[in-house]
mmCIF file of C-alpha atoms and ligand atoms in Angstrom:
data_model
loop_
_atom_site.group_PDB
_atom_site.id
_atom_site.type_symbol
_atom_site.label_atom_id
_atom_site.label_comp_id
_atom_site.label_asym_id
_atom_site.label_seq_id
_atom_site.Cartn_x
_atom_site.Cartn_y
_atom_site.Cartn_z
ATOM 1 C CA MET A 1 -23.343 -5.746 20.750
ATOM 2 C CA GLY A 2 -23.765 -9.438 20.004
ATOM 3 C CA LEU A 3 -21.711 -11.259 17.422
ATOM 4 C CA LEU A 4 -24.640 -11.386 15.033
ATOM 5 C CA THR A 5 -26.909 -8.573 16.256
ATOM 6 C CA LYS A 6 -24.546 -6.049 14.689
ATOM 7 C CA PHE A 7 -26.066 -7.085 11.349
ATOM 8 C CA ASP A 8 -29.503 -5.826 12.394
ATOM 9 C CA GLY A 9 -28.791 -2.426 10.855
ATOM 10 C CA LEU A 10 -27.816 -4.020 7.552
ATOM 11 C CA ALA A 11 -30.899 -6.208 7.601
ATOM 12 C CA ALA A 12 -33.071 -3.126 8.135
ATOM 13 C CA GLY A 13 -31.324 -1.318 5.265
ATOM 14 C CA ARG A 14 -31.887 -4.262 2.973
ATOM 15 C CA ALA A 15 -35.532 -4.530 4.007
ATOM 16 C CA GLU A 16 -35.955 -0.840 3.155
ATOM 17 C CA LEU A 17 -34.667 -1.555 -0.361
ATOM 18 C CA GLY A 18 -36.876 -4.644 -0.540
ATOM 19 C CA ALA A 19 -39.924 -2.483 0.269
ATOM 20 C CA LEU A 20 -39.111 -0.432 -2.838
ATOM 21 C CA GLY A 21 -38.867 -3.702 -4.791
ATOM 22 C CA ILE A 22 -35.261 -3.004 -5.772
ATOM 23 C CA ASP A 23 -32.109 -4.833 -4.717
ATOM 24 C CA PRO A 24 -29.187 -3.424 -6.706
ATOM 25 C CA PHE A 25 -26.713 -5.597 -4.852
ATOM 26 C CA ALA A 26 -28.340 -8.828 -5.971
ATOM 27 C CA VAL A 27 -28.355 -8.015 -9.682
ATOM 28 C CA GLN A 28 -27.393 -10.953 -11.861
ATOM 29 C CA ILE A 29 -26.035 -10.680 -15.345
ATOM 30 C CA GLU A 30 -27.733 -13.796 -16.635
ATOM 31 C CA LYS A 31 -25.730 -13.933 -19.818
ATOM 32 C CA ILE A 32 -22.664 -12.032 -20.938
ATOM 33 C CA ILE A 33 -22.873 -11.415 -24.673
ATOM 34 C CA SER A 34 -19.851 -9.186 -25.184
ATOM 35 C CA PRO A 35 -17.761 -6.682 -23.184
ATOM 36 C CA THR A 36 -20.632 -4.203 -23.537
ATOM 37 C CA GLU A 37 -23.798 -6.293 -23.689
ATOM 38 C CA GLY A 38 -25.562 -8.786 -21.473
ATOM 39 C CA ILE A 39 -28.938 -10.133 -20.482
ATOM 40 C CA ILE A 40 -30.307 -8.862 -17.153
ATOM 41 C CA HIS A 41 -33.822 -9.706 -15.954
ATOM 42 C CA GLY A 42 -34.317 -11.351 -19.338
ATOM 43 C CA ARG A 43 -33.657 -8.019 -21.080
ATOM 44 C CA HIS A 44 -30.924 -7.168 -23.579
ATOM 45 C CA THR A 45 -28.831 -4.606 -21.697
ATOM 46 C CA ILE A 46 -25.946 -2.265 -22.474
ATOM 47 C CA LEU A 47 -23.253 -2.766 -19.850
ATOM 48 C CA ALA A 48 -21.954 0.649 -18.826
ATOM 49 C CA GLY A 49 -20.735 -0.225 -15.349
ATOM 50 C CA THR A 50 -17.972 -2.774 -15.828
ATOM 51 C CA ASN A 51 -14.502 -1.086 -15.561
ATOM 52 C CA ASN A 52 -13.741 -3.020 -18.768
ATOM 53 C CA TYR A 53 -11.958 0.085 -20.035
ATOM 54 C CA LEU A 54 -10.225 -1.419 -23.046
ATOM 55 C CA GLY A 55 -12.930 -4.030 -23.666
ATOM 56 C CA LEU A 56 -10.397 -6.867 -23.646
ATOM 57 C CA THR A 57 -12.473 -9.521 -21.839
ATOM 58 C CA PHE A 58 -13.411 -11.159 -25.150
ATOM 59 C CA ASN A 59 -10.205 -10.375 -27.018
ATOM 60 C CA PRO A 60 -9.425 -13.493 -29.122
ATOM 61 C CA GLU A 61 -5.670 -13.334 -28.410
ATOM 62 C CA CYS A 62 -6.233 -13.045 -24.646
ATOM 63 C CA ILE A 63 -8.684 -15.939 -24.748
ATOM 64 C CA ALA A 64 -6.270 -18.063 -26.824
ATOM 65 C CA SER A 65 -3.371 -17.366 -24.417
ATOM 66 C CA ALA A 66 -5.542 -18.153 -21.393
ATOM 67 C CA ARG A 67 -6.813 -21.353 -23.013
ATOM 68 C CA LEU A 68 -3.289 -22.527 -23.804
ATOM 69 C CA ALA A 69 -2.136 -21.881 -20.232
ATOM 70 C CA LEU A 70 -5.202 -23.649 -18.873
ATOM 71 C CA GLU A 71 -4.459 -26.721 -20.959
ATOM 72 C CA ASN A 72 -0.699 -26.725 -20.365
ATOM 73 C CA GLU A 73 -0.505 -25.601 -16.721
ATOM 74 C CA GLY A 74 -3.882 -26.518 -15.236
ATOM 75 C CA THR A 75 -6.724 -24.697 -13.562
ATOM 76 C CA GLY A 76 -4.882 -23.235 -10.564
ATOM 77 C CA THR A 77 -1.576 -22.944 -8.764
ATOM 78 C CA THR A 78 -3.088 -24.388 -5.553
ATOM 79 C CA GLY A 79 -0.831 -22.343 -3.303
ATOM 80 C CA SER A 80 1.205 -19.248 -2.614
ATOM 81 C CA ARG A 81 4.416 -18.419 -4.402
ATOM 82 C CA MET A 82 6.473 -18.422 -1.209
ATOM 83 C CA ALA A 83 5.236 -21.813 -0.042
ATOM 84 C CA ASN A 84 4.526 -23.593 -3.309
ATOM 85 C CA GLY A 85 6.721 -21.854 -5.862
ATOM 86 C CA SER A 86 6.220 -19.363 -8.671
ATOM 87 C CA TYR A 87 5.276 -20.444 -12.164
ATOM 88 C CA SER A 88 7.438 -18.976 -14.896
ATOM 89 C CA GLY A 89 4.453 -16.885 -16.018
ATOM 90 C CA HIS A 90 4.343 -15.015 -12.702
ATOM 91 C CA ARG A 91 7.972 -13.991 -12.949
ATOM 92 C CA ASN A 92 7.776 -13.240 -16.665
ATOM 93 C CA LEU A 93 4.816 -10.959 -16.103
ATOM 94 C CA GLU A 94 6.768 -9.146 -13.375
ATOM 95 C CA LYS A 95 9.708 -8.602 -15.724
ATOM 96 C CA GLU A 96 7.366 -7.400 -18.473
ATOM 97 C CA LEU A 97 5.621 -4.945 -16.139
ATOM 98 C CA ALA A 98 8.939 -3.605 -14.873
ATOM 99 C CA ALA A 99 10.118 -3.116 -18.480
ATOM 100 C CA PHE A 100 6.798 -1.496 -19.461
ATOM 101 C CA TYR A 101 7.195 1.072 -16.672
ATOM 102 C CA GLY A 102 10.960 1.397 -17.072
ATOM 103 C CA LYS A 103 11.382 0.422 -13.407
ATOM 104 C CA ARG A 104 13.802 -1.938 -11.780
ATOM 105 C CA ASP A 105 11.331 -4.615 -10.664
ATOM 106 C CA ALA A 106 7.703 -5.565 -10.085
ATOM 107 C CA ILE A 107 5.705 -7.817 -7.780
ATOM 108 C CA VAL A 108 2.498 -9.472 -8.944
ATOM 109 C CA PHE A 109 -0.212 -10.015 -6.311
ATOM 110 C CA SER A 110 -3.428 -12.039 -6.461
ATOM 111 C CA THR A 111 -5.691 -8.973 -6.872
ATOM 112 C CA GLY A 112 -5.412 -5.191 -6.848
ATOM 113 C CA TYR A 113 -6.921 -5.186 -3.375
ATOM 114 C CA VAL A 114 -4.196 -7.563 -2.213
ATOM 115 C CA ALA A 115 -1.512 -5.463 -3.943
ATOM 116 C CA ASN A 116 -2.415 -2.396 -1.856
ATOM 117 C CA LEU A 117 -2.889 -4.451 1.265
ATOM 118 C CA GLY A 118 0.409 -6.258 0.732
ATOM 119 C CA MET A 119 2.481 -3.202 -0.128
ATOM 120 C CA ILE A 120 1.154 -0.692 2.396
ATOM 121 C CA SER A 121 0.942 -3.055 5.373
ATOM 122 C CA THR A 122 4.509 -4.211 4.789
ATOM 123 C CA LEU A 123 6.052 -0.815 4.119
ATOM 124 C CA ALA A 124 4.351 0.984 6.990
ATOM 125 C CA GLY A 125 4.168 -0.676 10.397
ATOM 126 C CA PRO A 126 3.844 0.545 13.981
ATOM 127 C CA GLY A 127 5.800 3.776 14.441
ATOM 128 C CA ASP A 128 5.543 4.675 10.740
ATOM 129 C CA VAL A 129 3.146 7.187 9.266
ATOM 130 C CA VAL A 130 0.960 7.052 6.139
ATOM 131 C CA LEU A 131 -0.686 10.139 4.658
ATOM 132 C CA LEU A 132 -3.526 9.244 2.367
ATOM 133 C CA ASP A 133 -5.995 11.187 0.276
ATOM 134 C CA ALA A 134 -9.405 11.077 1.998
ATOM 135 C CA ASP A 135 -11.030 9.575 -1.122
ATOM 136 C CA CYS A 136 -8.601 6.642 -1.386
ATOM 137 C CA HIS A 137 -10.062 3.205 -2.041
ATOM 138 C CA ALA A 138 -10.995 0.930 0.854
ATOM 139 C CA CYS A 139 -8.031 -1.377 0.226
ATOM 140 C CA ILE A 140 -5.606 1.512 0.862
ATOM 141 C CA TYR A 141 -7.296 2.173 4.201
ATOM 142 C CA ASP A 142 -7.258 -1.561 4.944
ATOM 143 C CA GLY A 143 -3.542 -1.761 4.133
ATOM 144 C CA CYS A 144 -2.886 0.976 6.701
ATOM 145 C CA ARG A 145 -4.955 -0.843 9.270
ATOM 146 C CA LEU A 146 -3.250 -4.178 8.689
ATOM 147 C CA GLY A 147 0.211 -2.616 8.964
ATOM 148 C CA GLY A 148 -0.632 -0.683 12.115
ATOM 149 C CA ALA A 149 1.002 2.592 11.030
ATOM 150 C CA GLU A 150 -0.292 5.955 12.149
ATOM 151 C CA THR A 151 -2.710 7.023 9.409
ATOM 152 C CA ILE A 152 -3.381 10.659 8.532
ATOM 153 C CA ARG A 153 -6.005 11.608 5.945
ATOM 154 C CA PHE A 154 -5.553 14.804 3.976
ATOM 155 C CA ARG A 155 -8.330 16.620 2.111
ATOM 156 C CA HIS A 156 -9.138 15.101 -1.261
ATOM 157 C CA ASN A 157 -6.873 16.426 -4.028
ATOM 158 C CA ASP A 158 -5.546 19.158 -1.731
ATOM 159 C CA ALA A 159 -1.752 19.351 -1.959
ATOM 160 C CA GLU A 160 -1.699 22.298 0.453
ATOM 161 C CA ASP A 161 -3.451 20.253 3.109
ATOM 162 C CA LEU A 162 -0.922 17.480 2.529
ATOM 163 C CA ALA A 163 1.927 19.992 2.946
ATOM 164 C CA LYS A 164 0.406 21.295 6.167
ATOM 165 C CA ARG A 165 0.136 17.799 7.636
ATOM 166 C CA LEU A 166 3.640 16.811 6.525
ATOM 167 C CA GLY A 167 4.966 20.036 8.054
ATOM 168 C CA ARG A 168 3.434 19.096 11.410
ATOM 169 C CA LEU A 169 5.351 15.795 11.341
ATOM 170 C CA GLY A 170 8.714 17.545 11.527
ATOM 171 C CA PRO A 171 11.626 15.203 10.766
ATOM 172 C CA ARG A 172 9.250 12.214 10.567
ATOM 173 C CA ALA A 173 7.961 13.574 7.233
ATOM 174 C CA ALA A 174 11.096 12.354 5.460
ATOM 175 C CA GLU A 175 10.120 8.739 6.178
ATOM 176 C CA ALA A 176 6.357 9.077 5.649
ATOM 177 C CA LEU A 177 4.453 7.141 2.971
ATOM 178 C CA ILE A 178 2.068 9.281 0.884
ATOM 179 C CA VAL A 179 -0.655 7.370 -0.972
ATOM 180 C CA VAL A 180 -2.891 8.762 -3.724
ATOM 181 C CA GLU A 181 -4.687 7.431 -6.809
ATOM 182 C CA GLY A 182 -4.290 8.424 -10.465
ATOM 183 C CA ILE A 183 -7.985 8.579 -11.390
ATOM 184 C CA TYR A 184 -10.329 8.249 -8.408
ATOM 185 C CA SER A 185 -12.770 5.396 -8.688
ATOM 186 C CA MET A 186 -15.971 7.109 -7.606
ATOM 187 C CA LEU A 187 -15.974 10.514 -9.298
ATOM 188 C CA GLY A 188 -13.442 9.887 -12.064
ATOM 189 C CA ASP A 189 -11.370 12.937 -11.109
ATOM 190 C CA ARG A 190 -7.562 12.991 -11.321
ATOM 191 C CA ALA A 191 -5.030 13.605 -8.597
ATOM 192 C CA PRO A 192 -3.033 16.875 -8.817
ATOM 193 C CA LEU A 193 0.112 14.753 -8.968
ATOM 194 C CA LYS A 194 2.528 17.492 -10.007
ATOM 195 C CA GLU A 195 1.555 19.524 -6.948
ATOM 196 C CA ILE A 196 1.792 16.445 -4.732
ATOM 197 C CA VAL A 197 5.253 15.664 -6.121
ATOM 198 C CA ALA A 198 6.319 19.260 -5.390
ATOM 199 C CA VAL A 199 5.178 18.840 -1.772
ATOM 200 C CA LYS A 200 7.056 15.558 -1.515
ATOM 201 C CA ARG A 201 10.200 17.268 -2.844
ATOM 202 C CA GLU A 202 9.883 19.910 -0.164
ATOM 203 C CA TYR A 203 9.127 17.731 2.846
ATOM 204 C CA GLY A 204 10.509 14.328 1.815
ATOM 205 C CA GLY A 205 8.665 11.026 2.136
ATOM 206 C CA TYR A 206 7.833 8.267 -0.303
ATOM 207 C CA LEU A 207 5.029 8.478 -2.857
ATOM 208 C CA MET A 208 2.782 5.599 -3.901
ATOM 209 C CA VAL A 209 0.231 6.062 -6.701
ATOM 210 C CA ASP A 210 -2.546 3.539 -7.266
ATOM 211 C CA GLU A 211 -3.242 3.654 -11.015
ATOM 212 C CA ALA A 212 -6.093 1.088 -10.833
ATOM 213 C CA HIS A 213 -8.343 3.283 -12.996
ATOM 214 C CA SER A 214 -5.637 4.978 -15.065
ATOM 215 C CA PHE A 215 -3.351 2.064 -16.051
ATOM 216 C CA GLY A 216 -4.118 1.361 -19.718
ATOM 217 C CA VAL A 217 -6.065 4.618 -19.857
ATOM 218 C CA LEU A 218 -3.674 7.576 -19.494
ATOM 219 C CA GLY A 219 -0.160 8.303 -20.689
ATOM 220 C CA GLU A 220 1.572 8.022 -24.035
ATOM 221 C CA ARG A 221 2.026 4.266 -23.603
ATOM 222 C CA GLY A 222 -0.806 3.603 -21.159
ATOM 223 C CA CYS A 223 1.226 3.494 -17.928
ATOM 224 C CA GLY A 224 -1.149 5.940 -16.252
ATOM 225 C CA LEU A 225 -1.281 9.488 -14.911
ATOM 226 C CA VAL A 226 2.320 9.298 -13.683
ATOM 227 C CA GLU A 227 3.450 8.822 -17.279
ATOM 228 C CA GLU A 228 1.047 11.403 -18.687
ATOM 229 C CA LEU A 229 2.487 14.075 -16.370
ATOM 230 C CA GLY A 230 6.106 13.013 -16.953
ATOM 231 C CA ILE A 231 6.804 12.358 -13.265
ATOM 232 C CA MET A 232 7.688 8.663 -13.366
ATOM 233 C CA ASP A 233 11.011 9.291 -11.589
ATOM 234 C CA ASP A 234 9.316 11.132 -8.713
ATOM 235 C CA VAL A 235 6.986 8.280 -7.832
ATOM 236 C CA ASP A 236 8.453 5.547 -5.664
ATOM 237 C CA PHE A 237 5.758 2.896 -6.037
ATOM 238 C CA VAL A 238 3.120 2.481 -8.742
ATOM 239 C CA VAL A 239 0.331 0.052 -7.894
ATOM 240 C CA GLY A 240 -2.221 -1.259 -10.364
ATOM 241 C CA THR A 241 -4.733 -3.969 -11.138
ATOM 242 C CA PHE A 242 -5.339 -6.352 -14.017
ATOM 243 C CA SER A 243 -9.078 -6.397 -13.254
ATOM 244 C CA LYS A 244 -9.949 -3.280 -15.221
ATOM 245 C CA SER A 245 -8.018 -2.359 -18.398
ATOM 246 C CA LEU A 246 -6.426 -5.792 -18.732
ATOM 247 C CA GLY A 247 -9.775 -7.544 -18.373
ATOM 248 C CA CYS A 248 -8.768 -10.346 -15.969
ATOM 249 C CA ALA A 249 -7.680 -10.321 -12.295
ATOM 250 C CA GLY A 250 -4.532 -9.671 -10.299
ATOM 251 C CA GLY A 251 -2.553 -6.715 -9.051
ATOM 252 C CA PHE A 252 0.978 -5.376 -9.121
ATOM 253 C CA CYS A 253 3.488 -2.899 -7.785
ATOM 254 C CA VAL A 254 6.465 -1.568 -9.779
ATOM 255 C CA SER A 255 9.356 0.315 -8.214
ATOM 256 C CA ASN A 256 13.006 1.231 -8.571
ATOM 257 C CA MET A 257 13.580 0.520 -4.880
ATOM 258 C CA PRO A 258 16.065 -2.340 -4.428
ATOM 259 C CA GLU A 259 14.052 -3.315 -1.329
ATOM 260 C CA LEU A 260 10.997 -4.188 -3.440
ATOM 261 C CA ASP A 261 12.080 -7.796 -3.763
ATOM 262 C CA LEU A 262 12.373 -8.064 0.028
ATOM 263 C CA ILE A 263 8.703 -7.108 0.410
ATOM 264 C CA ARG A 264 7.903 -10.647 -0.760
ATOM 265 C CA TYR A 265 9.498 -12.082 2.368
ATOM 266 C CA ALA A 266 7.499 -9.939 4.755
ATOM 267 C CA SER A 267 4.153 -9.256 3.084
ATOM 268 C CA ARG A 268 1.422 -11.396 4.633
ATOM 269 C CA PRO A 269 -1.075 -10.755 1.783
ATOM 270 C CA TYR A 270 1.620 -11.960 -0.647
ATOM 271 C CA ILE A 271 2.769 -14.945 1.392
ATOM 272 C CA PHE A 272 -0.487 -16.318 2.734
ATOM 273 C CA THR A 273 -2.749 -16.514 -0.308
ATOM 274 C CA ALA A 274 -2.759 -18.514 -3.532
ATOM 275 C CA SER A 275 -1.004 -16.961 -6.511
ATOM 276 C CA PRO A 276 -2.993 -16.063 -9.646
ATOM 277 C CA ALA A 277 -4.046 -18.993 -11.856
ATOM 278 C CA PRO A 278 -2.014 -19.657 -15.018
ATOM 279 C CA ALA A 279 -4.844 -18.670 -17.371
ATOM 280 C CA THR A 280 -5.209 -15.344 -15.549
ATOM 281 C CA ILE A 281 -1.494 -14.623 -15.802
ATOM 282 C CA ALA A 282 -1.432 -15.605 -19.484
ATOM 283 C CA SER A 283 -4.332 -13.312 -20.370
ATOM 284 C CA ALA A 284 -2.794 -10.451 -18.364
ATOM 285 C CA ARG A 285 0.486 -10.883 -20.274
ATOM 286 C CA GLN A 286 -1.343 -10.914 -23.588
ATOM 287 C CA ALA A 287 -3.422 -7.858 -22.653
ATOM 288 C CA LEU A 288 -0.212 -6.029 -21.689
ATOM 289 C CA ARG A 289 1.229 -6.847 -25.125
ATOM 290 C CA ILE A 290 -1.904 -5.408 -26.736
ATOM 291 C CA LEU A 291 -1.540 -2.299 -24.604
ATOM 292 C CA GLU A 292 2.082 -1.954 -25.669
ATOM 293 C CA ALA A 293 1.239 -2.432 -29.339
ATOM 294 C CA GLY A 294 -0.586 0.871 -29.801
ATOM 295 C CA LYS A 295 -2.946 3.616 -28.819
ATOM 296 C CA ASP A 296 -6.047 2.707 -30.832
ATOM 297 C CA LEU A 297 -8.023 1.283 -27.916
ATOM 298 C CA ARG A 298 -7.042 4.172 -25.667
ATOM 299 C CA GLN A 299 -8.110 6.663 -28.290
ATOM 300 C CA ARG A 300 -11.456 4.934 -28.741
ATOM 301 C CA LEU A 301 -11.943 4.898 -24.969
ATOM 302 C CA HIS A 302 -11.291 8.634 -24.749
ATOM 303 C CA ASN A 303 -13.662 9.392 -27.628
ATOM 304 C CA ASN A 304 -16.384 7.364 -25.917
ATOM 305 C CA ALA A 305 -15.724 8.988 -22.535
ATOM 306 C CA GLN A 306 -15.928 12.429 -24.137
ATOM 307 C CA GLN A 307 -19.171 11.509 -25.922
ATOM 308 C CA LEU A 308 -20.847 10.249 -22.739
ATOM 309 C CA HIS A 309 -19.588 13.117 -20.592
ATOM 310 C CA SER A 310 -20.706 15.820 -23.004
ATOM 311 C CA GLY A 311 -24.013 14.027 -23.686
ATOM 312 C CA LEU A 312 -24.903 13.887 -19.987
ATOM 313 C CA ALA A 313 -23.626 17.416 -19.308
ATOM 314 C CA ALA A 314 -25.828 18.727 -22.151
ATOM 315 C CA LEU A 315 -28.816 17.091 -20.464
ATOM 316 C CA GLY A 316 -28.077 19.179 -17.370
ATOM 317 C CA TYR A 317 -26.864 16.427 -15.069
ATOM 318 C CA THR A 318 -24.351 17.256 -12.340
ATOM 319 C CA LEU A 319 -21.226 15.247 -13.130
ATOM 320 C CA GLY A 320 -18.493 14.189 -10.731
ATOM 321 C CA GLY A 321 -15.377 15.171 -12.639
ATOM 322 C CA GLU A 322 -13.714 15.953 -15.938
ATOM 323 C CA PRO A 323 -14.224 13.539 -18.877
ATOM 324 C CA SER A 324 -12.650 10.210 -17.962
ATOM 325 C CA PRO A 325 -13.635 6.562 -18.310
ATOM 326 C CA VAL A 326 -15.519 6.993 -15.020
ATOM 327 C CA VAL A 327 -18.487 9.299 -15.556
ATOM 328 C CA ALA A 328 -20.362 9.836 -12.301
ATOM 329 C CA VAL A 329 -23.784 11.494 -12.079
ATOM 330 C CA VAL A 330 -24.522 13.089 -8.713
ATOM 331 C CA LEU A 331 -28.100 12.658 -7.484
ATOM 332 C CA GLU A 332 -30.030 14.232 -4.620
ATOM 333 C CA ASN A 333 -30.311 11.331 -2.217
ATOM 334 C CA LYS A 334 -30.210 7.560 -1.792
ATOM 335 C CA VAL A 335 -33.815 6.879 -2.762
ATOM 336 C CA GLU A 336 -33.620 9.024 -5.888
ATOM 337 C CA ALA A 337 -30.379 7.289 -6.907
ATOM 338 C CA LEU A 338 -31.844 3.869 -6.274
ATOM 339 C CA GLN A 339 -34.932 4.560 -8.365
ATOM 340 C CA PHE A 340 -32.855 6.180 -11.074
ATOM 341 C CA TRP A 341 -30.569 3.142 -11.225
ATOM 342 C CA ASP A 342 -33.560 0.811 -11.431
ATOM 343 C CA ASN A 343 -35.239 2.881 -14.152
ATOM 344 C CA LEU A 344 -32.035 2.852 -16.214
ATOM 345 C CA LEU A 345 -31.961 -0.931 -15.913
ATOM 346 C CA LYS A 346 -35.572 -1.104 -17.094
ATOM 347 C CA LEU A 347 -34.472 0.962 -20.109
ATOM 348 C CA GLY A 348 -31.721 -1.584 -20.824
ATOM 349 C CA VAL A 349 -28.730 0.271 -19.352
ATOM 350 C CA TYR A 350 -26.648 -1.214 -16.540
ATOM 351 C CA VAL A 351 -24.546 1.187 -14.467
ATOM 352 C CA ASN A 352 -23.239 1.181 -10.879
ATOM 353 C CA LEU A 353 -25.187 2.516 -7.954
ATOM 354 C CA MET A 354 -22.857 4.034 -5.368
ATOM 355 C CA LEU A 355 -24.290 5.052 -2.034
ATOM 356 C CA PRO A 356 -22.860 6.435 1.198
ATOM 357 C CA PRO A 357 -20.816 5.431 3.164
ATOM 358 C CA ALA A 358 -18.908 4.074 0.124
ATOM 359 C CA THR A 359 -18.970 7.488 -1.595
ATOM 360 C CA PRO A 360 -17.035 10.704 -0.936
ATOM 361 C CA ASN A 361 -18.855 13.351 1.118
ATOM 362 C CA GLY A 362 -21.939 11.158 1.472
ATOM 363 C CA VAL A 363 -23.158 11.755 -2.108
ATOM 364 C CA SER A 364 -25.376 9.297 -3.983
ATOM 365 C CA LEU A 365 -23.986 8.440 -7.398
ATOM 366 C CA ILE A 366 -24.881 6.745 -10.619
ATOM 367 C CA ARG A 367 -21.446 5.684 -11.801
ATOM 368 C CA CYS A 368 -20.992 4.866 -15.474
ATOM 369 C CA SER A 369 -17.807 3.330 -16.773
ATOM 370 C CA VAL A 370 -16.948 3.620 -20.435
ATOM 371 C CA SER A 371 -15.215 1.011 -22.577
ATOM 372 C CA ALA A 372 -13.248 1.221 -25.801
ATOM 373 C CA ALA A 373 -15.576 -1.573 -26.929
ATOM 374 C CA HIS A 374 -18.703 0.608 -26.719
ATOM 375 C CA THR A 375 -19.934 1.726 -30.095
ATOM 376 C CA SER A 376 -20.908 5.324 -30.592
ATOM 377 C CA ALA A 377 -24.506 4.084 -31.034
ATOM 378 C CA GLN A 378 -24.371 2.403 -27.611
ATOM 379 C CA ILE A 379 -23.160 5.617 -25.983
ATOM 380 C CA ASP A 380 -26.011 7.453 -27.728
ATOM 381 C CA ALA A 381 -28.429 4.848 -26.368
ATOM 382 C CA VAL A 382 -27.101 5.375 -22.825
ATOM 383 C CA CYS A 383 -27.554 9.151 -23.224
ATOM 384 C CA ALA A 384 -31.069 8.599 -24.620
ATOM 385 C CA ALA A 385 -32.007 6.585 -21.499
ATOM 386 C CA PHE A 386 -30.699 9.396 -19.263
ATOM 387 C CA ALA A 387 -32.652 11.896 -21.402
ATOM 388 C CA LYS A 388 -35.867 9.942 -20.929
ATOM 389 C CA LEU A 389 -35.417 9.931 -17.157
ATOM 390 C CA ARG A 390 -34.653 13.655 -17.181
ATOM 391 C CA LYS A 391 -37.947 14.324 -18.925
ATOM 392 C CA ALA A 392 -39.789 12.050 -16.523
ATOM 393 C CA ALA A 393 -38.360 13.883 -13.496
HETATM 394 N N1 PMP B 401 -7.578 0.255 -6.146
HETATM 395 C C1 PMP B 401 -8.615 0.987 -6.587
HETATM 396 C C2 PMP B 401 -8.468 2.463 -6.671
HETATM 397 C C3 PMP B 401 -9.802 0.368 -6.973
HETATM 398 O O1 PMP B 401 -10.835 1.097 -7.412
HETATM 399 C C4 PMP B 401 -9.898 -1.046 -6.891
HETATM 400 C C5 PMP B 401 -11.132 -1.815 -7.300
HETATM 401 N N2 PMP B 401 -12.241 -1.140 -7.592
HETATM 402 C C6 PMP B 401 -8.804 -1.756 -6.416
HETATM 403 C C7 PMP B 401 -7.660 -1.083 -6.062
HETATM 404 C C8 PMP B 401 -8.867 -3.253 -6.248
HETATM 405 O O2 PMP B 401 -8.674 -3.890 -7.457
HETATM 406 P P1 PMP B 401 -9.046 -5.428 -7.658
HETATM 407 O O3 PMP B 401 -10.427 -5.459 -8.197
HETATM 408 O O4 PMP B 401 -8.030 -5.925 -8.617
HETATM 409 O O5 PMP B 401 -8.957 -6.098 -6.332
#
């Protein structure tokens, strides 16, 4: 295959969409009005596909902190922390995250993608083994690939399958890295973490949980599923992102392992990319303070998630998982999902279209994400749009 001819398949796929007059991957939000509203195709639209779980993107305190950092520290760091130095904000945020989780230390990375890439590729190299849930995010797979470890997928949310595969490893199991997520990004379902921890206790190994979609969402203080289930001490590495609940960008890993600090010296995705900009770090720190201050936003988020989930279930839609901030509607096939997504947009509702191969088991999904900033009336309006399409079907 030629260097560029390999894109022929993609071009054909895009042309197929073009023939339907729909290109979901070129959608532009022409104006952002608030965390939950924007203008798309000139139309006032409810944003229900943002991952803005706590609705903090327009929080006045986060904006004020970011603005101050922008004015005092400039627009960017212009380099990596290893080559060009850390700003005090980077290190302060790491200390604050470690304290928030009650762990020994934290590392901040430039994005959540880079956090998984940087942690997994550095922990697990040639000769090591990683066991990952089949539905793990692409950046977990990419981290395995970059590190060059042997990678074994186990069946999604199946602790028995994990046990079977660990058993086959014999003594190597004790040094294996197991990677799962708290809430899975596509279907919004949770990992059976207690069962997974029990398997790890039996066979050994190290457990990493990516709480990208559960940080700020689950747990008494918002740490995630690990906190909600009371298993913080059984998890060796918690990874997360600032791009969802904290409303900015960046990623992190917290751990009690004394070796965590040494990861900085060996992690290519940490060493060879620019560190997060001062305004980003300042807004992440402020958002973390807001998270620490109370449960109100989390409670509102859960009420909204419940309202959307029960509204869509009552309409007879097949939903991907239990009520969570990710509410996924399973549709018959790609074309139906595409048209459904486009019709929702015409009704003023923006959600995510998720198609195979990015989805588990080749399903076509309309993925809604709920925010604490949605009003109950907005959730009703989203349900009303789904109801209209149900009638039209
Ligand atoms: N992990 C998971 C489970 C995710 O869903 C995502 C992003 N969707 C990431 C990591 C990457 O996060 P970021 O956007 O901060 O790169």
